[in-house]
PDB file of C-alpha atoms in Angstrom:
ATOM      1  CA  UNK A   1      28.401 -24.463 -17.157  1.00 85.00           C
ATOM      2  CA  UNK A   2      30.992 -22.312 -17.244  1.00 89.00           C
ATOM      3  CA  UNK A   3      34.607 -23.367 -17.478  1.00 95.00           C
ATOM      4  CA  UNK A   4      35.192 -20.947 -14.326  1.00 96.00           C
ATOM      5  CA  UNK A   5      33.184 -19.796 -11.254  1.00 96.00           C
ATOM      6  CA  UNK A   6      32.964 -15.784 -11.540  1.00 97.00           C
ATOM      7  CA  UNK A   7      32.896 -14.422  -7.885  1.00 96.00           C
ATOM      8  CA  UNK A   8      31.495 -10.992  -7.884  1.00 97.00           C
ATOM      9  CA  UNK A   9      32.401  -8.624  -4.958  1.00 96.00           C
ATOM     10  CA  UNK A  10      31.500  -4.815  -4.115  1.00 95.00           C
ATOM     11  CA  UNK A  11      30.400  -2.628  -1.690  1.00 94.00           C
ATOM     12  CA  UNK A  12      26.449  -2.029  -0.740  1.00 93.00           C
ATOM     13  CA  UNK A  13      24.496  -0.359  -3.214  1.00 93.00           C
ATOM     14  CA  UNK A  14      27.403  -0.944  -6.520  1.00 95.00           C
ATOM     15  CA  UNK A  15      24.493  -2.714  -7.853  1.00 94.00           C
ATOM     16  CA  UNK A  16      25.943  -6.368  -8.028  1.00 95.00           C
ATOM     17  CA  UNK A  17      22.176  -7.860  -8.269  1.00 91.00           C
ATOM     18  CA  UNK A  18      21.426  -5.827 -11.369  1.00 94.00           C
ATOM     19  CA  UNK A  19      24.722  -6.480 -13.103  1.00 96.00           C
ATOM     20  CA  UNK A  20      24.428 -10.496 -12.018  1.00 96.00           C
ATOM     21  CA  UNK A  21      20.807 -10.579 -12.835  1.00 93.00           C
ATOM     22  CA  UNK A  22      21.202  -9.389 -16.694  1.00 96.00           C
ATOM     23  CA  UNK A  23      24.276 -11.762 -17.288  1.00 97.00           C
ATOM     24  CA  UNK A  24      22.639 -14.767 -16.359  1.00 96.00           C
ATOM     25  CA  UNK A  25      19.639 -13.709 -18.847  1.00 96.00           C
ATOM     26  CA  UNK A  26      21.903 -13.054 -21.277  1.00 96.00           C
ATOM     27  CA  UNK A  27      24.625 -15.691 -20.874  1.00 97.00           C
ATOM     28  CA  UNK A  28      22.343 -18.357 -19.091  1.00 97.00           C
ATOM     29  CA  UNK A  29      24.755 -18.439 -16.346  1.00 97.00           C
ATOM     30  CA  UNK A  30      23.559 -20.271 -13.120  1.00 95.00           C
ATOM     31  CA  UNK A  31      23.669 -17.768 -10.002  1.00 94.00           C
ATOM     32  CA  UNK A  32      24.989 -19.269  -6.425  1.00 94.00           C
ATOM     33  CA  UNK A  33      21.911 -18.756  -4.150  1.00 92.00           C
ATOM     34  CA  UNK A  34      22.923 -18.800  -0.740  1.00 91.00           C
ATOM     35  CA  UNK A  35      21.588 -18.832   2.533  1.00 94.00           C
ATOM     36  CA  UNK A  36      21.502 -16.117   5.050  1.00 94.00           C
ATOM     37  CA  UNK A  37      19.664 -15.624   8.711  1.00 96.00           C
ATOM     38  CA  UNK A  38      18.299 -12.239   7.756  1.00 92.00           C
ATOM     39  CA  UNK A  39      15.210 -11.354   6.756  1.00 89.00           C
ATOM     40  CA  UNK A  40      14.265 -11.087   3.127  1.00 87.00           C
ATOM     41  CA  UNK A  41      14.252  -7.038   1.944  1.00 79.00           C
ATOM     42  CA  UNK A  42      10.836  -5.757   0.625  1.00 77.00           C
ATOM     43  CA  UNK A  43      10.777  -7.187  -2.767  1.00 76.00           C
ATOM     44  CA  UNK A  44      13.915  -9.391  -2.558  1.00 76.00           C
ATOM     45  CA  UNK A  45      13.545 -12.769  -4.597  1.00 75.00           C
ATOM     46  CA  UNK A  46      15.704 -14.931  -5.909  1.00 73.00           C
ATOM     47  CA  UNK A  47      18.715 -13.514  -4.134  1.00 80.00           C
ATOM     48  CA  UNK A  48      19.332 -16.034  -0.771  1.00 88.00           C
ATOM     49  CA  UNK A  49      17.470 -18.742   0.563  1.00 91.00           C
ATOM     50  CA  UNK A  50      16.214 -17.246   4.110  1.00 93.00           C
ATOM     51  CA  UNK A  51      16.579 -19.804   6.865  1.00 94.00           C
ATOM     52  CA  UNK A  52      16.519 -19.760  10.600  1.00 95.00           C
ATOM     53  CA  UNK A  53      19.952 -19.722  12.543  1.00 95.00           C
ATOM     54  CA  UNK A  54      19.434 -23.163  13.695  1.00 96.00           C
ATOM     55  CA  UNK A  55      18.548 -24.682   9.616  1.00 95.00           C
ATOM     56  CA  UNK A  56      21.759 -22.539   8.783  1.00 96.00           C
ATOM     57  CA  UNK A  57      23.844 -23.867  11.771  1.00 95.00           C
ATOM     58  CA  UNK A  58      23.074 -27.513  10.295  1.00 95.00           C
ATOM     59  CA  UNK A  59      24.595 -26.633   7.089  1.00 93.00           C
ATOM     60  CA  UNK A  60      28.240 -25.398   8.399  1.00 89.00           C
ATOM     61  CA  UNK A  61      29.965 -28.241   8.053  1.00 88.00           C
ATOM     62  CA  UNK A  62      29.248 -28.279   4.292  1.00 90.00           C
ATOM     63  CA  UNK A  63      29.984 -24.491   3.421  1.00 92.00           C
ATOM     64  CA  UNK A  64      32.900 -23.515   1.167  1.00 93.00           C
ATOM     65  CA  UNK A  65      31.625 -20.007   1.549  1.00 90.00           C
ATOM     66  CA  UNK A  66      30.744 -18.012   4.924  1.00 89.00           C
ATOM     67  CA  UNK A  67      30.514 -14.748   6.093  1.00 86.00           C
ATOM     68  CA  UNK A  68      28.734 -12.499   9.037  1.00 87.00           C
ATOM     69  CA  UNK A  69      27.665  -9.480   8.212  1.00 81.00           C
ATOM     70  CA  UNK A  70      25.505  -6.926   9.553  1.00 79.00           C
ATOM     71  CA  UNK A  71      24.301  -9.127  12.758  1.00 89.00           C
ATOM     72  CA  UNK A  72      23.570 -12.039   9.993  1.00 92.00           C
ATOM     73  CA  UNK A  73      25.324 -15.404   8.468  1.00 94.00           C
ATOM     74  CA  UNK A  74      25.479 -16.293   4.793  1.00 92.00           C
ATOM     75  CA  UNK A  75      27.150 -18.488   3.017  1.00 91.00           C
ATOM     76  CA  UNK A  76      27.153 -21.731   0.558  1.00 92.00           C
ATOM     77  CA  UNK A  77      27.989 -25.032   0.077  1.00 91.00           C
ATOM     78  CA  UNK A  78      30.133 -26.884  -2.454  1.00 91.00           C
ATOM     79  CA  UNK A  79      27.495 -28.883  -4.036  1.00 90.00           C
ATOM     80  CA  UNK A  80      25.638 -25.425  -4.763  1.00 92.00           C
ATOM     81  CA  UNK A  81      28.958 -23.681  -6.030  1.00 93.00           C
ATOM     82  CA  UNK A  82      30.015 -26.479  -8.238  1.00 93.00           C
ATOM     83  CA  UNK A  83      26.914 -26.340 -10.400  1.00 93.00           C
ATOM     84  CA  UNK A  84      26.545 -22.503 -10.543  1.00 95.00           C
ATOM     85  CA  UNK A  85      28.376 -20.143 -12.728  1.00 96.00           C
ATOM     86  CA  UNK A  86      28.370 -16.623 -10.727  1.00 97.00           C
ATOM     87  CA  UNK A  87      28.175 -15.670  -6.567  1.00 94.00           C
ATOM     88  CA  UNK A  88      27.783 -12.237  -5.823  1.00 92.00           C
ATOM     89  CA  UNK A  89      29.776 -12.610  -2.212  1.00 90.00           C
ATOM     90  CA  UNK A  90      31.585 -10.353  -0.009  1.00 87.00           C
ATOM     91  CA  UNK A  91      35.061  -9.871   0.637  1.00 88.00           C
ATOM     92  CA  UNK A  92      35.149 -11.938   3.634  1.00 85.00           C
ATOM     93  CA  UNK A  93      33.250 -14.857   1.824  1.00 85.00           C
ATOM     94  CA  UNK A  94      36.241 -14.484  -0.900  1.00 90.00           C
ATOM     95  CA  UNK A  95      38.562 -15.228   2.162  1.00 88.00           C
ATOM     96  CA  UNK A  96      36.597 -18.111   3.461  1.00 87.00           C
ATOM     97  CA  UNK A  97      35.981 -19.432  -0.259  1.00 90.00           C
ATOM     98  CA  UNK A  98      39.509 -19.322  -1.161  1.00 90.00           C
ATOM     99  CA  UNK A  99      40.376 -21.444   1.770  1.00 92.00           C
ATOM    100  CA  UNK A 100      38.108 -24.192   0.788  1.00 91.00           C
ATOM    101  CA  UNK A 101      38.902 -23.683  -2.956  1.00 88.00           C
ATOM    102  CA  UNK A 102      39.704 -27.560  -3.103  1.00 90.00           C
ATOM    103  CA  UNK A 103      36.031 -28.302  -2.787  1.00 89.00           C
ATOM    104  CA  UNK A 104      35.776 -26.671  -5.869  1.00 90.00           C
ATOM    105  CA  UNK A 105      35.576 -28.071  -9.374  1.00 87.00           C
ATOM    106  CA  UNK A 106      36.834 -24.687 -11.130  1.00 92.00           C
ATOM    107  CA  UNK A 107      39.110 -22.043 -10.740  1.00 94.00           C
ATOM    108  CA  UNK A 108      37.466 -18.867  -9.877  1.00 94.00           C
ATOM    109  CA  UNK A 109      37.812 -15.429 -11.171  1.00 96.00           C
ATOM    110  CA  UNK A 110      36.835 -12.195  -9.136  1.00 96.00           C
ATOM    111  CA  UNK A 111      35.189  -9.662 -10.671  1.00 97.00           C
ATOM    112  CA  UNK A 112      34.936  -6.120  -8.939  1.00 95.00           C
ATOM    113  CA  UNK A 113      31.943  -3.503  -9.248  1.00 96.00           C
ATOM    114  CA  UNK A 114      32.375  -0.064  -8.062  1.00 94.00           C
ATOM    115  CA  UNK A 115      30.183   3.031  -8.036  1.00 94.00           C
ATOM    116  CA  UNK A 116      29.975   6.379  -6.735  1.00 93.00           C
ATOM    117  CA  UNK A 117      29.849   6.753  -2.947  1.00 91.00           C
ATOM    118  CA  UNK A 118      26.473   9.019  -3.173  1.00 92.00           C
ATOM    119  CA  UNK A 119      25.167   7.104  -5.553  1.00 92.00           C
ATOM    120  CA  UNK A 120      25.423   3.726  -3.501  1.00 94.00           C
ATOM    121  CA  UNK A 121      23.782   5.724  -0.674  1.00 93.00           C
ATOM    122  CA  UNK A 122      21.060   6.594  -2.950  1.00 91.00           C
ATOM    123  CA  UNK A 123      20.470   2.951  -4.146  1.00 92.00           C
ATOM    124  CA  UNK A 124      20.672   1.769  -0.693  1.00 92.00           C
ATOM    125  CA  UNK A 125      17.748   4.026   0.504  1.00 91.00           C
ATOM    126  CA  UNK A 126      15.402   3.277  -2.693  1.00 90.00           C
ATOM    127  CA  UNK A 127      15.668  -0.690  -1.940  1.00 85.00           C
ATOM    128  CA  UNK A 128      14.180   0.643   1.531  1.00 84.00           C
ATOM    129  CA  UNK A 129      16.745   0.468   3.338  1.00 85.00           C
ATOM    130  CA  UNK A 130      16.602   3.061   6.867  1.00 90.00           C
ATOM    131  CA  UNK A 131      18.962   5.343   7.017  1.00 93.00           C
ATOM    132  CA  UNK A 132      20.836   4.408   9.525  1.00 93.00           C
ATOM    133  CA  UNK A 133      20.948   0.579   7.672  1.00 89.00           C
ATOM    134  CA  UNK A 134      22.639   2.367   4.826  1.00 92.00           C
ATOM    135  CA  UNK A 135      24.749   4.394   6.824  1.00 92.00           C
ATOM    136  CA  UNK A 136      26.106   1.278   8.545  1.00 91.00           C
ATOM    137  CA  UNK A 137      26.791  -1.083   5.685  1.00 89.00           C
ATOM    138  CA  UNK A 138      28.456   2.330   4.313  1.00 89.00           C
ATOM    139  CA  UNK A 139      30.879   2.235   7.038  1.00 90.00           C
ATOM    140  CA  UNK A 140      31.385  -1.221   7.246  1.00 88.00           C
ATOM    141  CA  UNK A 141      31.737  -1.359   3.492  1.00 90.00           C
ATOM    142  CA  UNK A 142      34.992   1.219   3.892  1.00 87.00           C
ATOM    143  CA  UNK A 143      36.586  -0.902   6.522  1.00 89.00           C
ATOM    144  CA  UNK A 144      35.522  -4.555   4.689  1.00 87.00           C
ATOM    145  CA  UNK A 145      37.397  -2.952   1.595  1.00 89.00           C
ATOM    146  CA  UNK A 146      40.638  -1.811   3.135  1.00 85.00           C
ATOM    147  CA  UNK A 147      43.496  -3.084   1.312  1.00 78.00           C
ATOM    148  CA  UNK A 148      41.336  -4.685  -0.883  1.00 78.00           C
ATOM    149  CA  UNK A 149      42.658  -3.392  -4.520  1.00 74.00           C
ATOM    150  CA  UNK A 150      44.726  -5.783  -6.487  1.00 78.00           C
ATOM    151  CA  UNK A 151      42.711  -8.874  -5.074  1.00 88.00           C
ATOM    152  CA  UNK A 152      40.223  -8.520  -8.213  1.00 93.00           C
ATOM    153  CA  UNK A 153      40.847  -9.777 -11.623  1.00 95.00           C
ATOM    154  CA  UNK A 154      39.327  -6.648 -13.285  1.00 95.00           C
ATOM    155  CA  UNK A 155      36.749  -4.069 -11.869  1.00 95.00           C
ATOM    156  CA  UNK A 156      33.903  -2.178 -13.473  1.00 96.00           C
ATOM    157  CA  UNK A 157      32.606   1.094 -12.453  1.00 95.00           C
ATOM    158  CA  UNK A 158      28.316   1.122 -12.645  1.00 96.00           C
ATOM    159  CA  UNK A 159      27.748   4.699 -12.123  1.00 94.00           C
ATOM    160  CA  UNK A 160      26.557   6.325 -14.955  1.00 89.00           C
ATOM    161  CA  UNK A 161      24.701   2.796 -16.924  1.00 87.00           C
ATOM    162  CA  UNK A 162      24.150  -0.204 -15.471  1.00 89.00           C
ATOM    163  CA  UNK A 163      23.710  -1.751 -19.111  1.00 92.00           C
ATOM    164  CA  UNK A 164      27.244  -0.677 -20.254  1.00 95.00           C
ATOM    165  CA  UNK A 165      28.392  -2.725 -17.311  1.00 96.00           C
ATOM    166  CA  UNK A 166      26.914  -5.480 -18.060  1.00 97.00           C
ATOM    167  CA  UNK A 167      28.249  -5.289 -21.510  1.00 97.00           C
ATOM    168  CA  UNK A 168      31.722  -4.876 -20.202  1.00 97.00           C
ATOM    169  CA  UNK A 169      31.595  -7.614 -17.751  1.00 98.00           C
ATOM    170  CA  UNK A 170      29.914  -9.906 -20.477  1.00 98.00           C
ATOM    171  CA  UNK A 171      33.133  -9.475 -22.834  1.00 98.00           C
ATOM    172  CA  UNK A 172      35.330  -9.885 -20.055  1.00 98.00           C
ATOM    173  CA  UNK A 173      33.969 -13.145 -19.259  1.00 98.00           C
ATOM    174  CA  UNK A 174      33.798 -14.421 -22.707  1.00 97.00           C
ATOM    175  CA  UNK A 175      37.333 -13.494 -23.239  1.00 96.00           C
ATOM    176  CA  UNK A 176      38.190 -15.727 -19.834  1.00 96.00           C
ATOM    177  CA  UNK A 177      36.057 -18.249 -20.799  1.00 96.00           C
ATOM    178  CA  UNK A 178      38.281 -18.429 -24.437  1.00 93.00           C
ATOM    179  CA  UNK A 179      41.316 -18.658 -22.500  1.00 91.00           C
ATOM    180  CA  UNK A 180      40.028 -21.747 -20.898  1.00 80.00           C
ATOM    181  CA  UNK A 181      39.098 -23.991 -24.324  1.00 69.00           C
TER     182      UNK A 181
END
């Protein structure tokens, strides 16, 4: 476990899966799976528990993490935060997280992933996503992200090699988990 919970937080299509995904191979870092209403991507595993609204609805009370996005709910509950070492979450979550921080055993630390705007597009279509899908979370991406700079602890751009990010955001969390022995 480790010392902190690492939030991770960018826009549709940055890649946050990939970068997540690699860490906790390398690191053996636990991932936050949470649970969302919408329906699981062609592919998708591992990345939510997919529940109906009313199986969701009964877990409210107990979420430290919540968000709707795209017509959908997601979020997370303390017990599953607490033993977990990384949540890929949105900026909304973040807000919603932050105000239920003292149901949390940690401190947390937010790390940003950005990428190219065509590039996202790109990614967004090749995980099958229509069009029009990737043309909305595009646009509700630039409005969800207003104002957000400053609000991260560090960012890393994944546009050229997702590997190099990962390396990056592996030595970043070393040197934070250092700070906390």
């Amino acid at each position: 476990m480790t010392k902190n919970l690492y939030l991770v937080v960018g826009k549709s299509g940055v890649g946050k899966d990939y970068v997540v995904n690699k860490l906790c191979e390398r690191m053996n870092l636990t991932k936050v799976i949470s649970h969302t209403t919408r329906p699981q991507r062609q592919g998708e595993t591992n990345t939510h528990y997919f529940v109906s609204q009313e199986e969701f609805d009964s877990l409210k009370d107990f979420m430290v993490a919540y968000t709707h996005f795209n017509g959908f709910d997601y979020g997370t509950t303390a017990d599953v935060v607490n033993q977990s070492d990384i949540y890929i979450i949105d900026v909304d979550g973040i807000r919603y997280l932050k105000k239920h921080h003292d149901k949390l055993s940690r401190p947390i630390v937010i790390i940003g992933i950005s990428a190219d705007g065509t590039l996202r597009f790109n990614r967004m279509i090749k995980r099958n996503d229509s069009f029009s899908e990737a043309a909305q979370r595009f646009m509700n991406d630039n409005v969800s992200f207003l104002n957000w700079e400053g609000q991260v602890d560090a960012t890393f751009d994944n546009s050229k090699d997702g590997d190099n990010c990962v390396d990056e955001v592996e030595r970043f969390i070393r040197s934070k988990e250092e700070e906390q022995a």
